[in-house]
């Protein structure tokens, strides 16, 4: 039937594909044979500038896969095809589908996220570059920031280090004309006084990264653009989720050399403005490329009529950038969305948990979607009360937990002693040692070992003062904080090795007893690991060390701290027990590896792909993007929460909030519940229903 339809509507395409039995025919080709006419027209478009507007549930992935299949059938070298996606998982799935038809040559296609592809290219140019995660680089940034005394410049309160770091990342993603200080001043006039200081901080930050060969995610694209002449030419570049590209990614695309560009996206699903995504990029496609072809996929295969109608009623309040009208294909037992109204916030969570318990839908095919992570705790607790398993996504992952991060940072310090950021992160836990002091200790150990950290700890060169003096510069807020050299004798009573007792680093004036014990532990660990081969033994050694035991006790204590500063012993015991369970899981995972380096790389690079729990999916709207479920609950639909009025006040927009609502609704295939509460008894706060419920026609 499909083949007959294609033959009738597209005789030229049919003739091109159905020639000889040993050729790639439409009947034999799964990626093309299942397409509807709109998808097929896009997939077989002539080379040039092509944009496919693919609304939720219209089969954009199938269209991209079919486009790649079409290019390969046309004899295009797979190495000349570049596929850019927003997750590596999406790229892998698309390539796997192509591989089913074309075999191993599909793996020759260059595919991955903007950052993953850039990283591979840069590694081929310079194998020594090291990608560092934002949390790690934030430590380095903070160590540089802390050297400034902003009061020397102005009485105005400066941005905190973490805020400034995030702003710098946003700046790199969006601005190409103003310098950082000017850009900050444009955003906030009161911060103009610190423009020179902020510029100096980021300059030193960039110099430090270059010295140690560290790259941030933004650097991957910036460096790829810088070395664009060394990159290969492509026949076609395909871009998935084009609506979420930011200015840096658009600049990266423009720096590439290609014959054809194929972009797929939906302006109604542009929800990453907080990360620099610029909806004007997809909106201005035809202006940027005057000869562009625009294709529209209008057949929705996911949601039933009532769900799609509700979504469209709300999103139509936003400007229509490209005209589109969706056609419903899913006719399976359509049910009208149900509005749930509750007197109290927690009553809402309890009722939804009870409904889920009674539901005949498999738990893995049910999702609870929320705008803010604050909603997740209540619904998770209510589900656990009902004995319903759940999987939480969109909030802190297992590998982002402080205890897990500390464990692998300590492993990194042992197997890669040059890892400055891991060292700083570990020593920041020692009493009295901040990021700046930890960096000074690291650099001093390097000097004591003539560039070798391990040698600097085990067999230090006797240097009277291994700490370099800082240059004072009042205009840039720099100050000389090394006022005097401390005495080693103050640690004479500590039960540590003679090597550490006489170590030159002990002259640091802010070195605490705890930090000395950390150094002594590190000395012992460097001696011990020489005889260890198996990752399980290595992890056991690390988790039993004084350093790690000290760190996890502090983490548990911090999690048990009440608002008045006192420690709840019961909460601390529970927190410590949860930490121990997580560490036990890491130890268990290490049993599957024979080499500590392979284990470390797998955990650090692949950690974000792993998750805990099973059953009902608890998702932020952002985390739900690209997923679909038979039964969906969208909770906390109150003014202030969804839409999030605080974020709007900080530079967001009601249009973006409306797009988030559209994305949440269109995750549902058959059953949709929308809920709100009128009162939060804990915060003693009253709520009004979300304006989106009114726009949807569910309330007056």
XYZ file of C-alpha atoms in Angstrom, residues 78-618:
541
model
C 29.492 8.005 4.744
C 32.618 9.829 5.952
C 31.255 12.914 4.172
C 28.061 12.911 6.255
C 27.942 14.745 9.603
C 25.014 14.157 11.989
C 24.714 16.604 14.907
C 22.293 15.753 17.707
C 21.634 17.044 21.219
C 22.438 13.728 22.910
C 24.955 11.052 21.982
C 22.248 8.479 22.685
C 20.057 9.965 19.925
C 22.962 9.851 17.473
C 23.755 6.227 18.363
C 20.119 5.164 17.902
C 19.881 6.823 14.482
C 23.136 5.280 13.270
C 21.999 1.865 14.581
C 18.836 2.127 12.474
C 20.851 2.998 9.376
C 23.245 0.130 10.157
C 20.411 -2.409 9.955
C 20.197 -1.707 6.217
C 23.693 -0.600 5.248
C 25.817 -2.616 7.649
C 29.105 -1.456 9.133
C 29.630 1.447 6.762
C 26.923 3.336 8.696
C 29.435 3.583 11.557
C 31.731 5.599 9.290
C 29.267 8.495 9.518
C 30.532 11.276 11.798
C 27.796 11.504 14.428
C 27.262 12.858 17.924
C 26.546 16.034 19.839
C 28.156 19.308 18.786
C 30.563 18.858 21.693
C 31.340 15.165 21.159
C 32.151 15.677 17.487
C 34.325 18.716 18.251
C 36.146 16.798 20.998
C 37.024 13.970 18.608
C 38.340 16.446 16.058
C 40.401 18.354 18.614
C 41.801 15.094 20.041
C 42.973 14.155 16.558
C 44.779 17.494 16.327
C 46.153 17.440 19.890
C 45.861 14.184 21.905
C 46.865 15.988 25.124
C 43.703 18.081 25.503
C 41.503 17.112 28.471
C 37.765 17.795 28.735
C 36.697 18.929 32.202
C 33.154 19.004 33.554
C 31.613 22.374 34.564
C 31.645 21.462 38.262
C 35.381 20.790 38.088
C 36.160 23.979 36.183
C 34.046 25.949 38.632
C 36.572 24.977 41.322
C 39.426 26.403 39.256
C 37.415 29.539 38.504
C 36.638 29.980 42.191
C 40.321 29.646 43.155
C 41.118 32.537 40.799
C 38.115 34.608 41.902
C 39.072 34.283 45.580
C 42.352 36.136 44.976
C 40.405 39.344 44.348
C 39.356 41.849 46.978
C 36.427 43.538 45.277
C 36.130 46.141 48.039
C 39.287 47.757 46.634
C 37.320 48.562 43.484
C 33.763 49.397 44.590
C 31.345 49.158 47.515
C 28.856 47.431 45.216
C 28.317 43.740 45.936
C 29.967 41.715 43.125
C 28.548 38.560 41.599
C 29.429 35.412 43.537
C 32.047 33.148 41.913
C 29.527 30.502 40.852
C 27.160 33.110 39.388
C 30.009 34.734 37.486
C 31.121 31.337 36.173
C 27.608 30.588 34.863
C 27.351 34.040 33.313
C 30.688 33.537 31.565
C 29.397 30.275 30.074
C 26.242 32.034 28.866
C 28.411 34.846 27.465
C 30.502 32.363 25.464
C 27.318 30.783 24.086
C 25.742 34.021 22.956
C 28.103 37.002 22.509
C 30.795 37.561 19.865
C 31.336 41.336 19.851
C 31.485 42.736 23.398
C 34.136 41.647 25.907
C 32.915 39.926 29.072
C 33.067 43.036 31.258
C 31.099 45.077 28.714
C 28.533 42.304 28.345
C 28.073 42.137 32.140
C 27.685 45.928 32.285
C 25.027 45.779 29.583
C 23.072 43.219 31.619
C 23.525 44.995 34.966
C 24.637 48.634 35.189
C 25.631 48.340 38.847
C 28.199 45.659 37.949
C 29.952 47.932 35.424
C 32.503 48.978 38.082
C 33.893 45.431 38.123
C 34.212 45.118 34.337
C 38.034 45.198 34.353
C 38.202 42.774 37.299
C 35.813 40.318 35.641
C 37.832 40.496 32.413
C 41.030 39.837 34.344
C 39.488 36.850 36.153
C 38.365 35.170 32.934
C 41.704 35.958 31.287
C 43.602 34.198 34.085
C 41.045 31.391 33.984
C 41.651 30.897 30.253
C 45.429 31.006 30.778
C 45.232 28.368 33.521
C 43.110 26.097 31.337
C 45.568 26.441 28.494
C 48.522 25.720 30.810
C 47.000 22.455 32.028
C 45.397 21.511 28.710
C 41.862 21.729 30.112
C 38.870 22.364 27.857
C 35.331 23.323 28.822
C 32.339 22.290 26.723
C 32.249 25.787 25.214
C 35.964 25.530 24.436
C 35.304 22.472 22.299
C 33.263 24.547 19.868
C 35.412 27.664 20.147
C 38.584 25.694 19.438
C 36.937 23.806 16.558
C 35.940 27.157 15.036
C 39.481 28.439 15.561
C 40.929 25.409 13.738
C 38.197 25.196 11.086
C 40.740 25.103 8.256
C 42.092 21.807 9.624
C 38.641 20.193 9.604
C 37.361 18.126 6.696
C 34.744 19.108 4.132
C 31.332 17.427 4.312
C 28.799 16.699 1.636
C 25.898 17.202 4.050
C 25.488 18.293 7.659
C 22.303 17.144 9.394
C 21.153 18.914 12.582
C 18.563 17.472 14.964
C 16.605 19.666 17.457
C 17.598 22.742 15.464
C 15.243 24.934 17.523
C 17.522 24.537 20.562
C 20.773 25.709 18.964
C 22.477 28.691 20.573
C 24.561 31.417 18.936
C 27.830 29.546 19.517
C 26.469 26.380 17.895
C 25.105 28.436 14.985
C 28.538 30.055 14.614
C 30.096 26.582 14.683
C 27.742 25.430 11.904
C 28.628 28.454 9.792
C 32.342 27.683 10.188
C 31.929 24.196 8.694
C 32.460 23.525 5.002
C 29.624 21.566 3.380
C 27.565 21.303 0.195
C 24.215 20.732 1.867
C 22.510 21.499 5.202
C 19.528 19.531 6.538
C 17.993 20.866 9.767
C 15.050 19.402 11.671
C 13.240 21.151 14.500
C 10.059 22.634 15.914
C 9.886 26.235 17.118
C 7.077 25.263 19.534
C 9.529 22.987 21.362
C 12.344 25.518 21.863
C 12.801 25.285 25.651
C 16.480 25.924 26.354
C 16.679 29.737 26.438
C 18.260 29.498 29.915
C 21.196 27.745 28.234
C 21.482 30.320 25.469
C 19.181 28.680 22.891
C 18.030 31.328 20.443
C 14.663 30.720 18.784
C 15.529 33.399 16.209
C 17.997 30.947 14.633
C 15.235 28.630 13.407
C 12.869 31.575 12.804
C 15.425 33.307 10.559
C 16.385 30.238 8.497
C 14.802 31.524 5.281
C 16.335 34.996 5.750
C 19.770 33.483 6.397
C 19.487 31.141 3.424
C 17.235 32.826 0.791
C 17.054 29.710 -1.397
C 16.048 27.467 1.514
C 13.367 24.787 1.228
C 10.926 24.495 4.149
C 9.171 21.139 4.713
C 6.346 20.630 7.190
C 5.503 17.310 8.875
C 1.850 17.548 9.908
C 0.813 13.969 10.755
C 1.000 13.297 14.499
C 1.362 9.577 15.283
C 1.687 9.905 19.072
C -1.227 11.672 20.742
C -4.978 11.321 20.399
C -7.185 14.146 19.117
C -8.199 15.539 22.534
C -4.618 15.740 23.805
C -3.353 17.365 20.635
C -6.277 19.791 20.552
C -5.545 20.935 24.106
C -1.845 21.409 23.332
C -2.624 23.409 20.191
C -5.169 25.652 21.958
C -2.489 26.748 24.417
C 0.514 27.025 22.076
C -1.529 29.060 19.564
C -1.239 31.982 22.004
C 2.421 32.187 20.911
C 3.427 33.747 17.603
C 3.216 31.312 14.674
C 6.702 31.472 13.104
C 5.896 28.939 10.379
C 2.293 27.999 9.501
C 1.345 24.474 10.525
C -1.728 22.402 11.203
C -1.439 18.969 12.749
C -3.397 15.941 11.575
C -4.171 13.201 14.115
C -3.264 9.658 13.089
C -3.658 7.964 16.504
C -7.370 7.074 16.741
C -6.900 4.605 19.604
C -9.748 5.037 22.136
C -9.424 8.840 22.542
C -10.121 10.136 26.067
C -10.525 13.747 27.096
C -7.778 15.137 29.388
C -8.889 15.246 33.019
C -8.382 18.270 35.297
C -7.701 17.478 38.970
C -8.154 20.242 41.561
C -7.053 19.857 45.189
C -7.320 21.920 48.354
C -3.774 21.139 49.463
C -0.452 20.544 47.723
C 0.399 17.238 49.398
C -3.192 16.005 49.000
C -2.544 16.389 45.257
C 0.542 14.145 45.403
C -1.215 11.501 47.530
C -4.224 11.357 45.202
C -2.050 11.028 42.101
C -0.044 8.233 43.752
C -3.309 6.404 44.529
C -4.539 6.865 40.950
C -1.258 5.475 39.625
C -1.569 2.498 41.966
C -5.048 1.722 40.599
C -4.054 2.326 36.963
C -3.891 -0.659 34.635
C -1.173 1.059 32.588
C 2.262 -0.571 33.080
C 4.166 1.607 35.564
C 7.052 2.056 33.111
C 4.591 3.695 30.698
C 3.445 6.317 33.236
C 5.155 9.678 33.728
C 4.693 12.472 36.249
C 5.969 15.712 34.734
C 6.686 18.938 36.620
C 8.171 22.350 35.920
C 10.364 22.566 39.033
C 12.392 19.979 40.932
C 10.666 21.064 44.155
C 7.613 19.120 42.956
C 9.579 15.868 42.644
C 10.184 15.275 46.350
C 6.492 15.298 47.278
C 5.349 13.001 44.472
C 8.293 10.626 45.034
C 7.467 10.351 48.747
C 3.786 9.725 47.978
C 4.647 6.991 45.465
C 7.034 5.304 47.901
C 4.247 5.371 50.504
C 2.080 3.386 48.088
C 4.924 0.957 47.431
C 5.291 2.151 43.830
C 8.765 2.171 42.337
C 9.855 5.283 40.483
C 12.773 6.588 38.493
C 13.757 10.220 38.907
C 15.274 12.067 35.989
C 16.002 15.720 35.422
C 17.281 16.261 38.962
C 20.621 15.330 40.516
C 22.016 12.141 39.030
C 23.817 9.413 40.936
C 27.193 10.469 39.567
C 26.636 14.082 40.574
C 26.199 13.189 44.232
C 28.925 14.815 46.311
C 30.097 11.511 47.786
C 30.398 9.863 44.350
C 32.186 12.893 42.937
C 34.616 12.883 45.882
C 35.282 9.155 45.483
C 36.228 9.467 41.826
C 38.177 12.681 42.402
C 40.298 10.840 44.959
C 40.752 7.993 42.468
C 41.790 10.550 39.841
C 44.349 12.140 42.175
C 45.911 8.683 42.599
C 45.912 7.520 38.970
C 46.414 10.948 37.399
C 48.423 13.055 39.892
C 48.419 16.040 37.527
C 44.658 16.487 37.932
C 44.670 19.895 39.618
C 40.884 20.191 39.781
C 40.402 16.824 41.477
C 43.101 17.759 44.008
C 41.425 21.096 44.775
C 38.028 19.438 45.138
C 39.381 16.888 47.627
C 41.418 19.334 49.719
C 38.570 21.848 49.902
C 36.954 19.430 52.351
C 39.879 19.810 54.772
C 39.130 22.309 57.527
C 40.398 25.811 56.771
C 41.437 25.048 53.175
C 39.608 26.837 50.362
C 39.995 26.465 46.619
C 42.741 29.103 46.439
C 44.812 27.508 49.245
C 44.342 24.018 47.773
C 45.660 25.287 44.440
C 48.706 26.824 46.203
C 49.405 23.501 47.989
C 49.168 21.609 44.689
C 51.561 23.993 42.968
C 53.961 23.831 45.943
C 53.970 20.019 45.783
C 54.820 20.288 42.098
C 57.803 22.505 42.912
C 58.932 20.143 45.669
C 58.875 17.281 43.181
C 60.389 19.177 40.274
C 57.054 18.951 38.419
C 56.128 15.478 39.769
C 53.367 15.556 42.415
C 54.002 12.013 43.670
C 57.710 12.712 44.072
C 56.820 16.032 45.700
C 54.894 14.162 48.411
C 57.136 11.101 48.859
C 60.602 12.618 48.332
C 60.253 16.412 48.508
C 63.097 18.760 47.619
C 63.951 20.846 50.687
C 62.678 24.305 49.654
C 62.464 26.958 52.360
C 59.428 28.643 50.776
C 57.680 26.646 48.027
C 54.920 29.267 47.774
C 55.334 32.052 45.241
C 54.566 35.611 46.263
C 51.553 37.167 44.589
C 51.714 40.530 42.893
C 49.464 43.164 44.372
C 47.343 45.093 41.856
C 44.656 47.234 43.458
C 43.006 48.178 40.157
C 42.266 44.513 39.397
C 41.409 43.610 42.986
C 44.505 41.416 43.470
C 46.062 41.202 46.910
C 49.057 39.543 48.534
C 47.423 37.078 50.919
C 50.644 35.190 51.818
C 51.536 37.511 54.666
C 53.850 35.174 56.519
C 55.330 31.706 56.477
C 54.018 29.362 59.153
C 56.085 27.083 61.359
C 56.231 23.323 60.825
C 56.560 22.821 64.599
C 52.859 23.571 65.146
C 52.138 20.072 63.763
C 54.788 18.280 65.835
C 52.226 16.441 67.988
C 50.336 15.027 65.004
C 50.618 11.281 64.419
C 51.967 11.489 60.858
C 55.040 10.188 59.057
C 58.397 11.958 59.399
C 58.274 12.731 55.673
C 55.165 14.843 56.181
C 56.301 16.364 59.502
C 59.355 17.840 57.788
C 57.625 18.667 54.504
C 58.155 22.236 53.146
C 54.393 22.530 52.388
C 53.706 22.641 56.144
C 54.901 26.267 56.133
C 51.637 27.350 54.462
C 50.052 29.746 57.027
C 46.496 28.461 56.498
C 47.325 24.766 56.540
C 45.188 23.001 59.159
C 45.867 19.792 61.086
C 43.182 18.097 59.003
C 44.915 19.112 55.781
C 48.198 17.664 57.117
C 46.406 14.391 57.835
C 45.070 14.479 54.250
C 48.659 14.847 52.963
C 49.855 11.975 55.155
C 46.979 9.781 53.924
C 47.834 10.664 50.334
C 51.442 9.642 50.962
C 50.255 6.260 52.263
C 47.868 5.765 49.356
C 50.580 6.447 46.771
C 52.696 3.749 48.423
C 49.810 1.256 48.645
C 48.492 1.501 45.085
C 51.767 0.242 43.632
C 50.780 -3.302 44.635
C 47.107 -3.050 43.612
C 45.786 -4.145 40.222
C 42.089 -4.935 40.594
C 39.609 -2.006 40.664
C 37.640 -3.620 43.513
C 40.694 -3.575 45.775
C 41.571 -0.062 44.630
C 38.064 1.260 45.434
C 38.120 -0.544 48.794
C 41.431 1.139 49.649
C 40.090 4.568 48.717
C 36.794 4.238 50.583
C 38.566 3.000 53.734
C 41.026 5.924 53.723
C 40.971 8.709 56.322
C 40.397 11.300 53.586
C 37.265 9.691 52.196
C 35.860 8.739 55.598
C 36.338 12.336 56.724
C 34.643 13.682 53.586
C 31.525 11.501 53.738
C 31.033 12.261 57.447
C 31.057 15.972 56.599
C 28.618 15.436 53.727
C 26.243 13.453 55.972
C 26.540 16.096 58.695
C 25.757 18.882 56.250
C 22.671 17.022 54.994
C 21.459 16.649 58.578
C 21.932 20.312 59.461
C 18.741 22.081 60.529
C 17.892 25.710 59.830
C 19.133 26.792 63.257
C 22.520 25.187 62.576
C 22.099 22.174 64.873
C 22.655 18.597 63.670
C 19.802 16.094 63.767
C 21.543 12.828 64.707
C 18.805 10.651 63.213
C 18.974 12.501 59.907
C 22.765 12.236 59.970
C 22.640 8.469 60.506
C 20.150 8.100 57.657
C 22.256 10.298 55.365
C 25.402 8.330 56.207
C 23.594 5.043 55.523
C 22.445 6.288 52.087
C 25.998 7.371 51.291
C 27.329 3.939 52.248
C 24.753 2.284 49.978
C 25.847 4.425 47.044
C 29.516 3.664 47.662
C 28.674 -0.048 47.895
C 27.065 0.221 44.464
C 30.263 1.729 43.012
C 32.290 -1.064 44.592
C 29.917 -3.610 43.049
C 30.221 -1.965 39.611
C 34.020 -2.146 39.837
C 33.859 -5.964 39.936
C 33.061 -5.982 36.207
C 36.429 -4.393 35.323
C 40.003 -5.649 35.361
C 41.723 -2.280 35.056
C 41.240 0.800 37.276
C 41.821 3.206 34.377
C 39.098 1.575 32.278
C 36.740 1.549 35.249
C 37.395 5.213 36.018
C 36.873 6.266 32.399
C 33.681 4.238 32.101
C 32.259 5.718 35.294
C 33.239 9.339 34.706
C 32.416 9.493 30.991
C 29.450 7.133 31.030
C 28.032 7.934 34.447
C 25.319 10.229 33.174
C 23.890 7.386 31.079
C 23.246 5.330 34.232
C 20.291 5.796 36.534
C 18.792 4.240 39.658
C 15.250 3.028 40.217
C 12.496 1.653 37.994
C 8.792 2.100 37.494
C 6.975 5.433 37.173
C 9.077 8.132 35.528
C 9.429 11.399 37.486
